[in-house]
Amino acid sequence: MFISESSLPLPASSFIRAAGTLTASSPAIAWCQFDQACWQETLHQQWQLPLPATLQGAVLKRKAEFLASRWLVQQQLEQWGIANFLLRNAADRSPIWPPGIQASLSHSHGWVVMAATQAPLCVGIDVEEVMTDKIARETAEMLMSPAEHALLTGLPLPFAQAATLLFSLKESVYKALWPQLHQPMEFHQAVLTALDLHHHQASLRLTHAFSPAFTQQTPLQARFWLQPDRVITLLTHPLPGQ
């Protein structure tokens, strides 16, 4: 999926189909592909990743996403000497990472991605399946400003892929800022200002003042990876006070 990645060892199960990591990048990035049809409840015990009581009655999709995402987190953090870590969620459903770790997690249609760092950074990562052209057209007004629409339609990309990229970038903004703000964000409260397809980089800025550290006009920088059917975005920003 990524350039210069290393494969992660796979468990003795067909549930996790492939996995890899970019440990040399900052933040470190890890990913896995899973097959929800191969999910088995016994895997939770075998991998010491118990299914929470709140998910006992959940649909197969949610159970599979939980197992795959927790497996990936455990594999990545073990490389940093944090063994047998079980990712749990706070009351607001945000992930509770180990002290000194800033990280983000996302899953979509059989894929999980995570980004983690020990540096003082806000981190937000997102993976999205490319939306249909119909959905892209129907949601354009809600998702993008006229200036963003003009920027995206000027790119040598199918509009649906460009719209998915914008959606994913704004999801990464939200995920990166939530641990600092604990405030909901609207799509138009961050705007895409530039996009470099050659270097896979994007620039955004806030259009709303959320806090003294995240004011209107705060610039944000992101990276992205495009595939025909999938988009991954990663946004990092210095932690306030750093």
CSV table of N, CA and C in Angstrom, one decimal, residues 47-149:
chain,number,residue,atom,x,y,z
A,47,TRP,N,-6.2,-14.3,20.8
A,47,TRP,CA,-5.3,-13.1,20.7
A,47,TRP,C,-5.3,-12.2,21.9
A,48,GLN,N,-6.1,-12.6,22.9
A,48,GLN,CA,-6.2,-11.8,24.2
A,48,GLN,C,-6.7,-10.4,23.9
A,49,LEU,N,-7.7,-10.4,23.1
A,49,LEU,CA,-8.4,-9.1,22.7
A,49,LEU,C,-9.9,-9.3,22.9
A,50,PRO,N,-10.3,-9.4,24.2
A,50,PRO,CA,-11.7,-9.7,24.5
A,50,PRO,C,-12.7,-8.7,23.9
A,51,LEU,N,-13.8,-9.3,23.5
A,51,LEU,CA,-14.9,-8.4,22.9
A,51,LEU,C,-15.7,-7.8,24.0
A,52,PRO,N,-15.8,-6.5,24.0
A,52,PRO,CA,-16.5,-5.8,25.1
A,52,PRO,C,-18.0,-6.2,25.2
A,53,ALA,N,-18.5,-6.1,26.4
A,53,ALA,CA,-19.9,-6.5,26.6
A,53,ALA,C,-20.8,-5.7,25.7
A,54,THR,N,-20.5,-4.4,25.4
A,54,THR,CA,-21.3,-3.6,24.6
A,54,THR,C,-21.4,-4.0,23.1
A,55,LEU,N,-20.4,-4.9,22.7
A,55,LEU,CA,-20.4,-5.4,21.3
A,55,LEU,C,-20.9,-6.8,21.2
A,56,GLN,N,-21.3,-7.5,22.3
A,56,GLN,CA,-21.6,-8.9,22.2
A,56,GLN,C,-22.8,-9.1,21.3
A,57,GLY,N,-23.7,-8.1,21.2
A,57,GLY,CA,-24.9,-8.3,20.3
A,57,GLY,C,-24.8,-7.5,19.1
A,58,ALA,N,-23.6,-7.0,18.8
A,58,ALA,CA,-23.3,-6.2,17.6
A,58,ALA,C,-23.4,-7.0,16.3
A,59,VAL,N,-23.5,-6.3,15.2
A,59,VAL,CA,-23.5,-7.0,13.9
A,59,VAL,C,-22.1,-7.5,13.6
A,60,LEU,N,-21.9,-8.4,12.7
A,60,LEU,CA,-20.6,-9.0,12.4
A,60,LEU,C,-19.6,-7.9,12.0
A,61,LYS,N,-20.0,-7.0,11.2
A,61,LYS,CA,-19.1,-5.9,10.7
A,61,LYS,C,-18.4,-5.2,11.9
A,62,ARG,N,-19.2,-4.8,12.9
A,62,ARG,CA,-18.6,-4.1,14.0
A,62,ARG,C,-17.6,-5.0,14.8
A,63,LYS,N,-18.0,-6.3,15.0
A,63,LYS,CA,-17.1,-7.2,15.7
A,63,LYS,C,-15.8,-7.4,15.0
A,64,ALA,N,-15.9,-7.5,13.7
A,64,ALA,CA,-14.7,-7.7,12.9
A,64,ALA,C,-13.8,-6.5,12.9
A,65,GLU,N,-14.4,-5.3,12.8
A,65,GLU,CA,-13.6,-4.1,12.8
A,65,GLU,C,-12.9,-3.9,14.2
A,66,PHE,N,-13.6,-4.3,15.3
A,66,PHE,CA,-13.0,-4.2,16.6
A,66,PHE,C,-11.8,-5.1,16.7
A,67,LEU,N,-12.0,-6.3,16.3
A,67,LEU,CA,-10.9,-7.3,16.4
A,67,LEU,C,-9.7,-6.9,15.5
A,68,ALA,N,-9.9,-6.5,14.3
A,68,ALA,CA,-8.8,-6.2,13.4
A,68,ALA,C,-8.1,-4.9,13.9
A,69,SER,N,-8.8,-3.9,14.3
A,69,SER,CA,-8.2,-2.7,14.8
A,69,SER,C,-7.4,-2.9,16.0
A,70,ARG,N,-7.9,-3.7,17.0
A,70,ARG,CA,-7.2,-3.9,18.2
A,70,ARG,C,-6.0,-4.8,18.0
A,71,TRP,N,-6.1,-5.7,17.0
A,71,TRP,CA,-4.9,-6.5,16.7
A,71,TRP,C,-3.8,-5.6,16.1
A,72,LEU,N,-4.2,-4.7,15.2
A,72,LEU,CA,-3.2,-3.9,14.6
A,72,LEU,C,-2.5,-3.0,15.6
A,73,VAL,N,-3.3,-2.4,16.5
A,73,VAL,CA,-2.7,-1.5,17.5
A,73,VAL,C,-1.8,-2.3,18.4
A,74,GLN,N,-2.1,-3.5,18.7
A,74,GLN,CA,-1.3,-4.3,19.6
A,74,GLN,C,0.1,-4.6,18.9
A,75,GLN,N,0.0,-4.9,17.6
A,75,GLN,CA,1.2,-5.2,16.8
A,75,GLN,C,2.1,-4.0,16.7
A,76,GLN,N,1.5,-2.9,16.5
A,76,GLN,CA,2.3,-1.7,16.3
A,76,GLN,C,3.0,-1.3,17.6
A,77,LEU,N,2.3,-1.3,18.7
A,77,LEU,CA,2.8,-0.8,20.0
A,77,LEU,C,3.8,-1.8,20.6
A,78,GLU,N,3.7,-3.1,20.2
A,78,GLU,CA,4.7,-4.1,20.6
A,78,GLU,C,6.1,-3.7,20.1
A,79,GLN,N,6.1,-3.1,18.9
A,79,GLN,CA,7.4,-2.7,18.4
A,79,GLN,C,8.1,-1.6,19.2
A,80,TRP,N,7.3,-0.9,20.0
A,80,TRP,CA,7.8,0.1,20.9
A,80,TRP,C,8.0,-0.4,22.4
A,81,GLY,N,7.9,-1.7,22.5
A,81,GLY,CA,8.1,-2.3,23.8
A,81,GLY,C,6.8,-2.2,24.7
A,82,ILE,N,5.7,-1.9,24.1
A,82,ILE,CA,4.4,-1.9,24.9
A,82,ILE,C,3.7,-3.2,24.6
A,83,ALA,N,3.8,-4.2,25.4
A,83,ALA,CA,3.3,-5.5,25.1
A,83,ALA,C,1.9,-5.7,25.6
A,84,ASN,N,1.1,-6.5,24.8
A,84,ASN,CA,-0.3,-6.9,25.1
A,84,ASN,C,-1.2,-5.7,25.4
A,85,PHE,N,-1.0,-4.6,24.7
A,85,PHE,CA,-1.8,-3.5,25.0
A,85,PHE,C,-3.2,-3.7,24.4
A,86,LEU,N,-4.3,-3.4,25.2
A,86,LEU,CA,-5.6,-3.5,24.8
A,86,LEU,C,-6.2,-2.1,24.7
A,87,LEU,N,-6.5,-1.6,23.5
A,87,LEU,CA,-7.0,-0.3,23.3
A,87,LEU,C,-8.5,-0.2,23.8
A,88,ARG,N,-8.8,0.7,24.7
A,88,ARG,CA,-10.1,0.9,25.2
A,88,ARG,C,-10.6,2.3,24.8
A,89,ASN,N,-11.8,2.6,25.0
A,89,ASN,CA,-12.4,3.9,24.6
A,89,ASN,C,-12.9,4.6,25.9
A,90,ALA,N,-12.8,5.9,25.8
A,90,ALA,CA,-13.4,6.8,26.8
A,90,ALA,C,-14.9,6.9,26.7
A,91,ALA,N,-15.5,7.6,27.6
A,91,ALA,CA,-17.0,7.7,27.5
A,91,ALA,C,-17.4,8.4,26.2
A,92,ASP,N,-16.6,9.2,25.6
A,92,ASP,CA,-17.0,9.9,24.4
A,92,ASP,C,-16.6,9.0,23.2
A,93,ARG,N,-16.2,7.8,23.4
A,93,ARG,CA,-15.8,6.8,22.4
A,93,ARG,C,-14.4,7.1,21.8
A,94,SER,N,-13.7,8.1,22.3
A,94,SER,CA,-12.4,8.3,21.8
A,94,SER,C,-11.4,7.3,22.3
A,95,PRO,N,-10.4,6.9,21.6
A,95,PRO,CA,-9.4,5.9,22.1
A,95,PRO,C,-8.6,6.4,23.2
A,96,ILE,N,-8.2,5.5,24.1
A,96,ILE,CA,-7.3,5.8,25.3
A,96,ILE,C,-6.0,5.2,25.0
A,97,TRP,N,-5.0,6.0,24.6
A,97,TRP,CA,-3.7,5.5,24.2
A,97,TRP,C,-2.8,5.5,25.5
A,98,PRO,N,-1.7,4.8,25.4
A,98,PRO,CA,-0.8,4.7,26.5
A,98,PRO,C,-0.2,6.1,26.8
A,99,PRO,N,0.2,6.4,28.0
A,99,PRO,CA,0.9,7.7,28.3
A,99,PRO,C,2.1,8.0,27.3
A,100,GLY,N,2.2,9.2,26.8
A,100,GLY,CA,3.3,9.5,25.9
A,100,GLY,C,3.1,9.1,24.5
A,101,ILE,N,1.9,8.5,24.2
A,101,ILE,CA,1.7,8.1,22.8
A,101,ILE,C,0.5,9.0,22.2
A,102,GLN,N,0.8,9.6,21.1
A,102,GLN,CA,-0.3,10.3,20.3
A,102,GLN,C,-0.6,9.4,19.1
A,103,ALA,N,-1.9,9.0,18.9
A,103,ALA,CA,-2.2,8.1,17.8
A,103,ALA,C,-3.6,8.3,17.3
A,104,SER,N,-3.9,7.7,16.2
A,104,SER,CA,-5.2,7.8,15.6
A,104,SER,C,-5.4,6.5,14.8
A,105,LEU,N,-6.7,6.1,14.7
A,105,LEU,CA,-7.1,4.8,14.1
A,105,LEU,C,-8.3,5.1,13.3
A,106,SER,N,-8.4,4.3,12.1
A,106,SER,CA,-9.5,4.4,11.2
A,106,SER,C,-9.7,3.1,10.5
A,107,HIS,N,-11.0,2.7,10.2
A,107,HIS,CA,-11.3,1.5,9.5
A,107,HIS,C,-12.4,1.7,8.5
A,108,SER,N,-12.4,1.0,7.4
A,108,SER,CA,-13.4,1.2,6.4
A,108,SER,C,-13.3,0.0,5.4
A,109,HIS,N,-14.4,-0.7,5.2
A,109,HIS,CA,-14.6,-1.7,4.2
A,109,HIS,C,-13.4,-2.7,4.2
A,110,GLY,N,-13.1,-3.3,5.3
A,110,GLY,CA,-12.1,-4.4,5.4
A,110,GLY,C,-10.7,-3.9,5.5
A,111,TRP,N,-10.5,-2.6,5.8
A,111,TRP,CA,-9.1,-2.0,6.0
A,111,TRP,C,-9.1,-1.3,7.3
A,112,VAL,N,-7.9,-1.4,8.0
A,112,VAL,CA,-7.7,-0.6,9.2
A,112,VAL,C,-6.3,0.1,9.0
A,113,VAL,N,-6.2,1.4,9.4
A,113,VAL,CA,-5.0,2.1,9.3
A,113,VAL,C,-4.8,2.8,10.7
A,114,MET,N,-3.6,2.9,11.1
A,114,MET,CA,-3.3,3.7,12.4
A,114,MET,C,-2.0,4.5,12.2
A,115,ALA,N,-1.9,5.6,12.9
A,115,ALA,CA,-0.7,6.4,12.9
A,115,ALA,C,-0.4,6.6,14.4
A,116,ALA,N,0.9,6.5,14.8
A,116,ALA,CA,1.2,6.7,16.2
A,116,ALA,C,2.6,7.3,16.3
A,117,THR,N,2.8,8.1,17.3
A,117,THR,CA,4.1,8.8,17.5
A,117,THR,C,4.3,9.1,19.0
A,118,GLN,N,5.5,9.2,19.4
A,118,GLN,CA,5.9,9.6,20.7
A,118,GLN,C,6.3,11.1,20.8
A,119,ALA,N,6.2,11.7,19.6
A,119,ALA,CA,6.5,13.2,19.5
A,119,ALA,C,5.3,14.0,19.9
A,120,PRO,N,5.5,15.2,20.3
A,120,PRO,CA,4.4,16.1,20.8
A,120,PRO,C,3.5,16.6,19.6
A,121,LEU,N,2.7,15.7,19.0
A,121,LEU,CA,1.9,16.1,17.9
A,121,LEU,C,0.5,15.7,18.0
A,122,CYS,N,-0.4,16.5,17.5
A,122,CYS,CA,-1.8,16.0,17.3
A,122,CYS,C,-1.8,15.1,16.0
A,123,VAL,N,-2.5,14.0,16.1
A,123,VAL,CA,-2.4,13.1,15.0
A,123,VAL,C,-3.9,12.7,14.6
A,124,GLY,N,-4.1,12.7,13.3
A,124,GLY,CA,-5.4,12.2,12.8
A,124,GLY,C,-5.2,11.5,11.5
A,125,ILE,N,-5.7,10.2,11.4
A,125,ILE,CA,-5.6,9.4,10.2
A,125,ILE,C,-7.0,8.9,9.8
A,126,ASP,N,-7.2,8.8,8.5
A,126,ASP,CA,-8.5,8.3,8.1
A,126,ASP,C,-8.3,7.5,6.8
A,127,VAL,N,-9.2,6.5,6.6
A,127,VAL,CA,-9.2,5.7,5.4
A,127,VAL,C,-10.7,5.7,4.9
A,128,GLU,N,-10.9,5.9,3.7
A,128,GLU,CA,-12.2,5.9,3.1
A,128,GLU,C,-12.3,5.2,1.8
A,129,GLU,N,-13.3,4.4,1.5
A,129,GLU,CA,-13.6,3.9,0.2
A,129,GLU,C,-14.1,5.0,-0.7
A,130,VAL,N,-13.6,5.0,-1.9
A,130,VAL,CA,-14.1,6.1,-2.8
A,130,VAL,C,-15.6,6.1,-3.0
A,131,MET,N,-16.2,7.2,-2.7
A,131,MET,CA,-17.7,7.3,-2.9
A,131,MET,C,-18.1,7.2,-4.3
A,132,THR,N,-19.3,6.9,-4.6
A,132,THR,CA,-19.9,6.9,-5.9
A,132,THR,C,-20.0,8.3,-6.4
A,133,ASP,N,-20.0,8.4,-7.7
A,133,ASP,CA,-20.2,9.8,-8.3
A,133,ASP,C,-21.5,10.4,-7.9
A,134,LYS,N,-22.5,9.6,-7.8
A,134,LYS,CA,-23.9,10.1,-7.3
A,134,LYS,C,-23.8,10.7,-5.9
A,135,ILE,N,-23.2,10.0,-5.0
A,135,ILE,CA,-23.0,10.5,-3.6
A,135,ILE,C,-22.1,11.7,-3.6
A,136,ALA,N,-21.1,11.7,-4.4
A,136,ALA,CA,-20.2,12.9,-4.4
A,136,ALA,C,-20.9,14.1,-4.9
A,137,ARG,N,-21.8,14.0,-5.9
A,137,ARG,CA,-22.5,15.2,-6.4
A,137,ARG,C,-23.6,15.6,-5.3
A,138,GLU,N,-24.2,14.6,-4.7
A,138,GLU,CA,-25.3,14.9,-3.8
A,138,GLU,C,-24.8,15.6,-2.5
A,139,THR,N,-23.6,15.3,-2.1
A,139,THR,CA,-23.0,15.8,-0.8
A,139,THR,C,-22.1,16.9,-1.0
A,140,ALA,N,-21.8,17.4,-2.2
A,140,ALA,CA,-20.8,18.4,-2.5
A,140,ALA,C,-21.1,19.7,-1.8
A,141,GLU,N,-22.4,20.1,-1.7
A,141,GLU,CA,-22.7,21.4,-1.1
A,141,GLU,C,-22.4,21.3,0.4
A,142,MET,N,-22.8,20.2,1.0
A,142,MET,CA,-22.5,20.0,2.5
A,142,MET,C,-21.1,19.9,2.8
A,143,LEU,N,-20.3,19.3,1.9
A,143,LEU,CA,-18.9,19.0,2.2
A,143,LEU,C,-17.9,20.1,1.8
A,144,MET,N,-18.2,20.9,0.8
A,144,MET,CA,-17.2,21.8,0.3
A,144,MET,C,-17.7,23.2,-0.1
A,145,SER,N,-16.9,24.2,0.0
A,145,SER,CA,-17.2,25.5,-0.4
A,145,SER,C,-17.1,25.7,-1.9
A,146,PRO,N,-17.6,26.8,-2.4
A,146,PRO,CA,-17.4,27.0,-3.9
A,146,PRO,C,-15.9,27.0,-4.3
A,147,ALA,N,-15.1,27.6,-3.4
A,147,ALA,CA,-13.6,27.6,-3.7
A,147,ALA,C,-13.0,26.2,-3.7
A,148,GLU,N,-13.5,25.4,-2.8
A,148,GLU,CA,-13.0,24.0,-2.7
A,148,GLU,C,-13.5,23.2,-3.9
A,149,HIS,N,-14.7,23.5,-4.3
A,149,HIS,CA,-15.3,22.8,-5.5
A,149,HIS,C,-14.5,23.2,-6.7
